[in-house]
Tab-separated table of C-alpha atoms in Angstrom:
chain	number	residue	atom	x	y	z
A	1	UNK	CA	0.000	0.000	0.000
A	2	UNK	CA	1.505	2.995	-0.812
A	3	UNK	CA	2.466	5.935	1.438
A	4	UNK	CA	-0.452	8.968	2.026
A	5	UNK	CA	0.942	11.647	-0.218
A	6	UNK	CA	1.802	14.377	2.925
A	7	UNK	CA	-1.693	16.492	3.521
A	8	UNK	CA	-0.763	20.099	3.542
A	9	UNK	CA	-1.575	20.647	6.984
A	10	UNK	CA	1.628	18.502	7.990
A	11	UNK	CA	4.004	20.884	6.120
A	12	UNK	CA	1.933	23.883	7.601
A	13	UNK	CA	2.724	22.592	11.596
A	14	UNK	CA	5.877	20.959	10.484
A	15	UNK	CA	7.413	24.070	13.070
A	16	UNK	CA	5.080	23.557	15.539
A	17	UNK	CA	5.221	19.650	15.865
A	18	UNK	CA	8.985	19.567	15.799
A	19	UNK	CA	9.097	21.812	18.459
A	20	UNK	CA	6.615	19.824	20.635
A	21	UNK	CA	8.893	16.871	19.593
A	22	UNK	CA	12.026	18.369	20.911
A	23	UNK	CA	10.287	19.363	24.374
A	24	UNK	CA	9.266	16.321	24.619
A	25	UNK	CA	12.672	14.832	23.932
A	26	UNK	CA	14.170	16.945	26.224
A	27	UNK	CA	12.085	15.895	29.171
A	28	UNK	CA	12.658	12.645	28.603
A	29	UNK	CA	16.389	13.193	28.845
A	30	UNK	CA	15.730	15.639	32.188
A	31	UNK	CA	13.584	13.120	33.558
A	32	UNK	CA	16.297	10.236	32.902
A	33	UNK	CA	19.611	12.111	33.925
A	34	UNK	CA	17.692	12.975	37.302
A	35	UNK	CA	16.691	9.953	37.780
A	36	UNK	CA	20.471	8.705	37.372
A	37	UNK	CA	21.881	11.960	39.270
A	38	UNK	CA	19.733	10.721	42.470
A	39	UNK	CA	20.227	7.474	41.949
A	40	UNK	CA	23.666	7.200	41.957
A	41	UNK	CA	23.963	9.317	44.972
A	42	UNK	CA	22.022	7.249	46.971
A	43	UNK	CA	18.673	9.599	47.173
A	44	UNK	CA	16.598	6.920	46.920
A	45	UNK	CA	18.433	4.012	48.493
A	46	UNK	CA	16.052	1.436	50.491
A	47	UNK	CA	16.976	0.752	54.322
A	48	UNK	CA	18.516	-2.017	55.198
A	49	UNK	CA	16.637	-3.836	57.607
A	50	UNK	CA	18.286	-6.888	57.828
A	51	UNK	CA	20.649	-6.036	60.699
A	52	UNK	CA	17.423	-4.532	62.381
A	53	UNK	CA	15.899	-8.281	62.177
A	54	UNK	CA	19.661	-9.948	63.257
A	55	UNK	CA	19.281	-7.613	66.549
A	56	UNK	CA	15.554	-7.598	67.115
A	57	UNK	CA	16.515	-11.911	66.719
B	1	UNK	CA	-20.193	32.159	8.416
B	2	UNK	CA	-17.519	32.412	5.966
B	3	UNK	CA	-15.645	30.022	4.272
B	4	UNK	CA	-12.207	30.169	5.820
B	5	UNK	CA	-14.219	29.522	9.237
B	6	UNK	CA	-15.654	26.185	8.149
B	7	UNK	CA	-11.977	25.078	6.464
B	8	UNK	CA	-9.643	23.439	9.311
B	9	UNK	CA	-6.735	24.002	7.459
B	10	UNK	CA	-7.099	27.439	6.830
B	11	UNK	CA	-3.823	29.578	6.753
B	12	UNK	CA	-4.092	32.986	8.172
B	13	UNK	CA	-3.184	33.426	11.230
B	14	UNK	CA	-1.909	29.756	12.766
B	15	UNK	CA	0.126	29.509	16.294
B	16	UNK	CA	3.561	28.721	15.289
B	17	UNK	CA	6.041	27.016	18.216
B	18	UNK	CA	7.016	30.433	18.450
B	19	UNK	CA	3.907	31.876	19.466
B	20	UNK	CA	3.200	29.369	22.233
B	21	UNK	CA	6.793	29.924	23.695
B	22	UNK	CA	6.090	33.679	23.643
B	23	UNK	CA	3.265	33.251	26.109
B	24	UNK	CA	6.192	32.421	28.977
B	25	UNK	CA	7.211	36.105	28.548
B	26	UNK	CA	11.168	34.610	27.306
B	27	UNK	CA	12.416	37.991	28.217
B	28	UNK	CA	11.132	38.401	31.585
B	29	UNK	CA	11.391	34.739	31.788
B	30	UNK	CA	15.922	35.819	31.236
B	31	UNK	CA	15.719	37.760	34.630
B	32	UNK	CA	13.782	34.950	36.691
B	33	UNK	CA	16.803	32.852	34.777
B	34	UNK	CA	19.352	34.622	36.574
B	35	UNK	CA	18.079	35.736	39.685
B	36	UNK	CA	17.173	32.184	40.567
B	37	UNK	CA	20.682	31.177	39.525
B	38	UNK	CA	22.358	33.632	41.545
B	39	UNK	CA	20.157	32.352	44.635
B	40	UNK	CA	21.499	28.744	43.602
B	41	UNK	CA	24.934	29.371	43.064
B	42	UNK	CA	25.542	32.257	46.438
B	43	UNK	CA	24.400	28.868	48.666
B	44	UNK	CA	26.649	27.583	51.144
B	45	UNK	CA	25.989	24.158	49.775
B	46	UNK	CA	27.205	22.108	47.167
B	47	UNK	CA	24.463	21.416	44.028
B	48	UNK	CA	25.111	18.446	41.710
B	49	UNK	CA	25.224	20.644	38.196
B	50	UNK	CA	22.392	18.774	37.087
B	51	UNK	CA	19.644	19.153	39.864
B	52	UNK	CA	21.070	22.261	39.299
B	53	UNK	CA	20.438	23.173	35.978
B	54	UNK	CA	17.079	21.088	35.926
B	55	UNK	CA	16.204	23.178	39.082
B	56	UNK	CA	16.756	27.089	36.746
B	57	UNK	CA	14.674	24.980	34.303
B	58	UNK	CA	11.636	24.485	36.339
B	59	UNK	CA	11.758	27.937	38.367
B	60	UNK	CA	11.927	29.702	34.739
B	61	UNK	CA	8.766	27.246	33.541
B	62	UNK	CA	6.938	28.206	36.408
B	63	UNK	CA	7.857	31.819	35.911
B	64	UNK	CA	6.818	31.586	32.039
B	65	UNK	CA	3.113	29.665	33.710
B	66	UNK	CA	2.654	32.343	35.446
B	67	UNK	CA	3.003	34.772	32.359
B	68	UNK	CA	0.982	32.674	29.938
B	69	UNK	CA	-1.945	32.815	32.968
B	70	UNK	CA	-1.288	36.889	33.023
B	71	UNK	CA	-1.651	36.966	29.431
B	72	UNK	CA	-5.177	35.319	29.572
B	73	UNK	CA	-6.069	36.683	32.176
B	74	UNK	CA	-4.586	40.535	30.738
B	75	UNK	CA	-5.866	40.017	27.366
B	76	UNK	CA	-8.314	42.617	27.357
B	77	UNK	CA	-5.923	45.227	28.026
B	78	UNK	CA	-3.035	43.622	26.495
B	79	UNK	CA	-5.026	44.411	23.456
B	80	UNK	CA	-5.337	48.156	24.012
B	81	UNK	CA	-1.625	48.762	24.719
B	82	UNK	CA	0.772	49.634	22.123
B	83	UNK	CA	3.761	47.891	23.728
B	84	UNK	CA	1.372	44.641	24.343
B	85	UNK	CA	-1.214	44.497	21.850
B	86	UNK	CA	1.216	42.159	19.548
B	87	UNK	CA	0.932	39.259	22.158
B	88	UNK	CA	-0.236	36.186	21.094
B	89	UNK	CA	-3.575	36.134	22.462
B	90	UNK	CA	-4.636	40.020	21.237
B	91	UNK	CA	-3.227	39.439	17.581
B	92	UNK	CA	-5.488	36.385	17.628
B	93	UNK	CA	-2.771	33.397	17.126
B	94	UNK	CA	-3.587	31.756	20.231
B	95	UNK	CA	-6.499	31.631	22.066
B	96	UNK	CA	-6.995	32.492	25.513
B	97	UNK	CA	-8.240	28.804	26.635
B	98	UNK	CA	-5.346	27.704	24.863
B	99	UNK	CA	-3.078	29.927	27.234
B	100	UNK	CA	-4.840	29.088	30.305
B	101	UNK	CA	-4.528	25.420	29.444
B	102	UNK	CA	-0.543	25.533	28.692
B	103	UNK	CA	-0.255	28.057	32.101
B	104	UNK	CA	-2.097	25.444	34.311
B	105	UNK	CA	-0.163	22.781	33.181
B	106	UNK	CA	3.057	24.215	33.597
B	107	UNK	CA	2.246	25.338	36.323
B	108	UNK	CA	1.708	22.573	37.948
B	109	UNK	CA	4.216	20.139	36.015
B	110	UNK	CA	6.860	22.846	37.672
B	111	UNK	CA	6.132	23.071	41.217
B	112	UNK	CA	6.148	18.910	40.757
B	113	UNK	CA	9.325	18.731	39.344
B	114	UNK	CA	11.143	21.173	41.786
B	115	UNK	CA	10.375	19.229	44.400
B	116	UNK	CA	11.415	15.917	43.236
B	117	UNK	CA	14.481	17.469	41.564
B	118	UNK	CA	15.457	19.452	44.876
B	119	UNK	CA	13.317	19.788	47.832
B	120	UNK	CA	9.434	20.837	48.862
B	121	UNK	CA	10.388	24.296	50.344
B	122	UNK	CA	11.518	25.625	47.343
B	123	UNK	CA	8.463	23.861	45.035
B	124	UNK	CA	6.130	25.622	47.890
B	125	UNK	CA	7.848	28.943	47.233
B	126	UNK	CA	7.376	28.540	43.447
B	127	UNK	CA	3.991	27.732	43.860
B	128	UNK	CA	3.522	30.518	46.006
B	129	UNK	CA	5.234	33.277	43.642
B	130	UNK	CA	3.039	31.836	40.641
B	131	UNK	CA	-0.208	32.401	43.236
B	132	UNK	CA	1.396	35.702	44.004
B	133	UNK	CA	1.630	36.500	40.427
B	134	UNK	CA	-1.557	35.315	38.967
B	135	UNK	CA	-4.302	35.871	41.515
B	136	UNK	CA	-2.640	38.350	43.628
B	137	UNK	CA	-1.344	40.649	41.389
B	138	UNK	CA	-2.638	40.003	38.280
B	139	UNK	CA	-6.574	39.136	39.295
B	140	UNK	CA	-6.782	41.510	42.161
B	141	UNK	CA	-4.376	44.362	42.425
B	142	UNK	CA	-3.205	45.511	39.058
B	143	UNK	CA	-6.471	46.662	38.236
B	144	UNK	CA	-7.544	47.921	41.721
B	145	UNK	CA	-4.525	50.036	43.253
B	146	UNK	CA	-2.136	52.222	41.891
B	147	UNK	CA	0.528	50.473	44.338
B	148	UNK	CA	-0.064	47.117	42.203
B	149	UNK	CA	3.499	47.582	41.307
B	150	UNK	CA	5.060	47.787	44.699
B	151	UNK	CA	3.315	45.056	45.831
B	152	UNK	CA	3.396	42.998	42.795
B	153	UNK	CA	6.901	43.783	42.597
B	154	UNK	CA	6.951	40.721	44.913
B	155	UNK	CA	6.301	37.958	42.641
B	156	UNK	CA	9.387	39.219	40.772
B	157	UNK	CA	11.916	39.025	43.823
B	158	UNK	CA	10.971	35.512	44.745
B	159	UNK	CA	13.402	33.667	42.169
B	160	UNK	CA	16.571	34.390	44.692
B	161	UNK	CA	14.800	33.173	47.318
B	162	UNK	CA	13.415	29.882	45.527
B	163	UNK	CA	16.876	29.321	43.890
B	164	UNK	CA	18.684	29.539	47.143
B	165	UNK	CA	16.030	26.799	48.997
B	166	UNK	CA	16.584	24.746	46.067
B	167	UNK	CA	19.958	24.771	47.479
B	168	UNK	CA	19.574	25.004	51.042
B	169	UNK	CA	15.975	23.157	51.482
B	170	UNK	CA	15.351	26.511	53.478
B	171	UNK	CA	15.309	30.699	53.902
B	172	UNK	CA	17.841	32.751	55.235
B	173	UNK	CA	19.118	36.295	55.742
B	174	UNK	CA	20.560	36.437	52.531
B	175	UNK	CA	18.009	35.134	50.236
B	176	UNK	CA	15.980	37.777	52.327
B	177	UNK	CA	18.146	40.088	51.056
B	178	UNK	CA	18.669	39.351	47.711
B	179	UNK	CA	14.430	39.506	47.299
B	180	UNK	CA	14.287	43.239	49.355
B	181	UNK	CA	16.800	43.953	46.602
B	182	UNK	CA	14.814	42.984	44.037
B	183	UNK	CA	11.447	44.127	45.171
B	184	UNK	CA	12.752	47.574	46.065
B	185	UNK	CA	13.740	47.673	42.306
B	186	UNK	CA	10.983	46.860	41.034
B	187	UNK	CA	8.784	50.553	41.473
B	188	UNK	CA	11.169	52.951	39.862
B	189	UNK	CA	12.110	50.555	37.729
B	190	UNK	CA	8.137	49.803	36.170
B	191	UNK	CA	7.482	53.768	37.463
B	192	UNK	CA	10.213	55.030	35.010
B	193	UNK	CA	8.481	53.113	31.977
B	194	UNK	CA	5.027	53.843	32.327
B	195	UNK	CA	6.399	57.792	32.208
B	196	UNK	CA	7.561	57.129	28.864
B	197	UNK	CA	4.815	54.756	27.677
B	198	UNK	CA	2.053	57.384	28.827
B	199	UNK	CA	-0.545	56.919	26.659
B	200	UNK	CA	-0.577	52.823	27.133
B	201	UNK	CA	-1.732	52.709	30.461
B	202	UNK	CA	-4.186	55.530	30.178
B	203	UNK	CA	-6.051	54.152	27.310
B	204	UNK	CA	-6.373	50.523	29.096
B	205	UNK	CA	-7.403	51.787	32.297
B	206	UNK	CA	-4.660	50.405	34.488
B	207	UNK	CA	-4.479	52.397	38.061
B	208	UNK	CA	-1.010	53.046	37.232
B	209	UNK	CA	0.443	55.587	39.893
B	210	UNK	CA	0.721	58.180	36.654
B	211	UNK	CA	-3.243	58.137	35.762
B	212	UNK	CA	-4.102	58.152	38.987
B	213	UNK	CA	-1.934	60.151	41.228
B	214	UNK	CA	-0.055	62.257	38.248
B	215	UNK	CA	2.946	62.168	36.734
B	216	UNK	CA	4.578	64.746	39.341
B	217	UNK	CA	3.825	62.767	42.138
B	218	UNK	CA	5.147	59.615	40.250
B	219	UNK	CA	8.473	61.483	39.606
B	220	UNK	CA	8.759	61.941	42.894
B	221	UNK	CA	7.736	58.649	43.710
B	222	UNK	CA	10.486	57.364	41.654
B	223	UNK	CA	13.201	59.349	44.022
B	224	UNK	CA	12.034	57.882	46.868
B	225	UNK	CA	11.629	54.827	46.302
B	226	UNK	CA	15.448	55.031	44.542
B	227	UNK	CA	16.743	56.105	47.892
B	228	UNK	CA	15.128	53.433	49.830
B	229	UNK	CA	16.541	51.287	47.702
B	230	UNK	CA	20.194	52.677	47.745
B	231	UNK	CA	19.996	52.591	51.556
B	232	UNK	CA	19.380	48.653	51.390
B	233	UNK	CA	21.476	47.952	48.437
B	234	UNK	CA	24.804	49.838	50.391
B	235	UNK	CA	23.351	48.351	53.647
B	236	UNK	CA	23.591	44.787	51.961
B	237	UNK	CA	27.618	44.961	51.829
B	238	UNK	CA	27.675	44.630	55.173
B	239	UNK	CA	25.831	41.901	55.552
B	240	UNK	CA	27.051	38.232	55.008
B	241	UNK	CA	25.849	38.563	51.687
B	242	UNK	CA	28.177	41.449	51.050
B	243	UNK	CA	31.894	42.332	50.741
B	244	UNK	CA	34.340	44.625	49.388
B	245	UNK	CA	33.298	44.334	45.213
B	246	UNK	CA	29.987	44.636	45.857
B	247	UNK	CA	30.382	47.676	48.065
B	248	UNK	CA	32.224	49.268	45.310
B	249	UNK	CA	29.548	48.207	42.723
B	250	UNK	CA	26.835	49.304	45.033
B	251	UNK	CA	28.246	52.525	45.929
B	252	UNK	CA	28.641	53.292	42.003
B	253	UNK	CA	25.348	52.334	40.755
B	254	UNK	CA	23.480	53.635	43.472
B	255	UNK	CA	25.352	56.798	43.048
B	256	UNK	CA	24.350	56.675	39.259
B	257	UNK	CA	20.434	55.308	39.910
B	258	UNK	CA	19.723	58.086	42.533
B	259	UNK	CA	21.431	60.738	40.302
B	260	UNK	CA	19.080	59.293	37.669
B	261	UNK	CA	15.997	59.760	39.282
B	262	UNK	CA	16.823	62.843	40.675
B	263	UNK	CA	17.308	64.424	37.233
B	264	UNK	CA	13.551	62.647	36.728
B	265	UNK	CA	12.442	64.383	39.982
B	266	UNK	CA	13.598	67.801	38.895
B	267	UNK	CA	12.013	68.148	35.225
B	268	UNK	CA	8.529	68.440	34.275
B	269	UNK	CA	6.596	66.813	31.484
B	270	UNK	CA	7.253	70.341	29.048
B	271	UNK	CA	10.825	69.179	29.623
B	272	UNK	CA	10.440	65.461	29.043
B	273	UNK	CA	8.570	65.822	25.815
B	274	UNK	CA	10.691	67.922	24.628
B	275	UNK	CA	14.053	65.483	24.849
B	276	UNK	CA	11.055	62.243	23.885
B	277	UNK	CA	11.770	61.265	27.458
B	278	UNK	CA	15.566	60.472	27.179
B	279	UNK	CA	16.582	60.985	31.090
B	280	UNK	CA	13.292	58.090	31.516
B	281	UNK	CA	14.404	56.064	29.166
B	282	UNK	CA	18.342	55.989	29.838
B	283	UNK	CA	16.952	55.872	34.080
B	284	UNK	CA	15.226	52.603	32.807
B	285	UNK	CA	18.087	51.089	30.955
B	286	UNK	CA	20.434	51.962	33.438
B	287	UNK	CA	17.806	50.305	36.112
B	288	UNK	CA	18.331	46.999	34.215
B	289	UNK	CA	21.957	47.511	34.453
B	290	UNK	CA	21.422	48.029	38.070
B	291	UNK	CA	20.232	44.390	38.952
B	292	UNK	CA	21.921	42.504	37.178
B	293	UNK	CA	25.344	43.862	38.301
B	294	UNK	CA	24.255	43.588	42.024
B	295	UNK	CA	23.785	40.188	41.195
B	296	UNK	CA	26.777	39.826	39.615
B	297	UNK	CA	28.579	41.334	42.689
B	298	UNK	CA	26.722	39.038	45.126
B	299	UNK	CA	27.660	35.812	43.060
B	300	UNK	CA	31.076	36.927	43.113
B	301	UNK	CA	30.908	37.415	46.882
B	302	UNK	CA	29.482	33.917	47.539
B	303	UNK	CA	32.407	32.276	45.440
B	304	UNK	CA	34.953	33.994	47.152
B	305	UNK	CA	33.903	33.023	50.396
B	306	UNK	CA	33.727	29.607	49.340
B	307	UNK	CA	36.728	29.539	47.298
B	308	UNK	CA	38.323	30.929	50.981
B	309	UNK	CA	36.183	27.952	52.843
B	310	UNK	CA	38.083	25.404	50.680
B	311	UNK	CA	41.698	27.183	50.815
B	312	UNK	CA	41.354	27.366	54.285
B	313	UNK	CA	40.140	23.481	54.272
B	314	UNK	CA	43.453	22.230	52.386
């Protein structure tokens, strides 16, 4: 099946949707270098409670 | 109905990207950018450059919410005012549900991401200055009291402050500080333009202190408030926020900003048409000059100190 010739309307918000597109690129890759930032400095890291449970035991 | 009306892809008059970006106000949105930086970087605490820089990106989103929800809320007499009437909502590109939708959501996808980036104090203070902003000023006192700026002026100062708990997780004396400096800058600073842009105001029906008190009593506003301000901007060196550079920068500009607004204080509007305003306009550039070197100065300050912390550490 061959390819929908491009309606004008795409070439018309061609600026607009590649701008959307890059914001939401770019929040993906804020999103994902916080999440690694915290991450890796130990924001986030679970207690341990297994020495809790060794001296409750 | 015409045709164009009932054709979805009509041409005239389309948002571009551009159009929706302008509704953050990018050039107000440039001092937010650097105040809150300043407020970041003069902390006593060390920022990973990442939270960091995501941190500047969500205060200046919230600040550019808070614009695009001024805008739809202003655009009645955005659309009477020469300097304003090219915004996106009173040329017709975007509509004003539009705005309010995109200033809602960022306003709210901001606050969010502050606090998960960097702590709750500093998303409650950015919630609060976009409050402060929109309903405060905007909704209630711009159109109500001809001391909308002074007291509006406060939405404007709160980037230091918000910068520095992103930082800190908490207020101090020189955040404090860095917003007085800021808010007392604000008046003479807004004061200065609407002398110059005279008609704008007047024709939307703004209480601006020049419609209703007069423009002799704002010229004179415009000194007083410049001395208040040079008081707390010399005051400020001597604080911990201060130090030798920033004395000398305050002592010069402040020398320069009251002699400014002096020379505004002693001519009358025969004498300001006459010259198209020039001592207003050069008191207004000179105003943005004004902040942003005290700024400068108090970044400085902070690094030295630290830079002397860590010499003395080694």
């Amino acid at each position: 099946m061959a390819l929908r010739p491009t309606h004008e309307i795409h070439a018309r918000r061609y600026g607009r949707n590649l701008g959307l597109g890059l914001v939401l690129a770019g929040l993906i890759v804020v999103v994902f270098g916080l999440t690694v930032v915290k991450v890796t400095r130990g924001d986030y890291q679970m207690q341990d409670t297994t020495t809790t449970t060794e001296e409750q035991g | 109905m015409s045709d164009a009306s009932l054709d979805p892809t009509r041409l005239d008059g389309e948002a571009q990207f551009g159009d929706y970006f302008a509704l953050l106000k990018p050039r107000v949105m440039t001092l937010v950018v650097f105040t809150a930086l300043v407020g970041l970087l003069a902390a006593p605490v060390d920022v990973h450059p990442f939270v960091a820089f995501c941190a500047i990106l969500f205060i200046a989103v919230g600040g550019g919410a808070s614009g695009a929800l001024n805008m739809w809320w202003d655009a009645d007499i955005d659309a009477v005012m020469r300097r304003t009437a090219k915004r996106p909502i009173p040329s017709g590109r975007v509509t004003g549900d539009e705005a309010l939708a995109i200033g809602l959501a960022l306003s709210g996808f901001s606050v969010v991401f502050l606090g998960l980036a960097t702590n709750w104090v500093a998303a409650a203070l950015l919630a609060f200055t976009i409050f402060f902003y929109v309903v405060i000023y905007t909704m209630w006192l711009k159109r109500w009291t001809p001391q909308n700026i002074v007291i509006g002026g406060a939405a404007g100062a709160f980037p230091p402050m918000i910068g520095w708990a992103a930082a800190t997780g908490g207020i101090s004396v020189e955040s404090v500080l860095m917003f007085s400096l800021t808010f007392l800058w604000t008046p003479p600073h807004f004061w200065a333009l609407a002398l110059f842009m005279r008609k704008d105001y007047d024709n939307a029906g703004v209480p601006m202190l020049t419609v209703t008190h007069g423009r002799r009593s704002t010229r004179t506003h415009i000194f007083v408030y410049t001395l208040i301000l040079a008081a707390l901007a010399i005051a400020t060196a001597f604080t911990s926020a201060g130090g030798p550079l920033y004395l000398c920068v305050a002592i010069v500009l402040n020398a320069m900003f009251v002699k400014g607004a002096w020379h505004i204080w002693a001519r009358d509007e025969i004498m300001a048409e006459t010259d198209n305003y020039a001592v207003e306009k050069s008191f207004f550039k000179l105003s943005l000059l004004y902040l942003f070197l005290h700024f400068g100065a108090l970044l400085f300050e902070a690094t030295v100190d630290r830079a002397g912390i860590l010499w003395g550490a080694l």
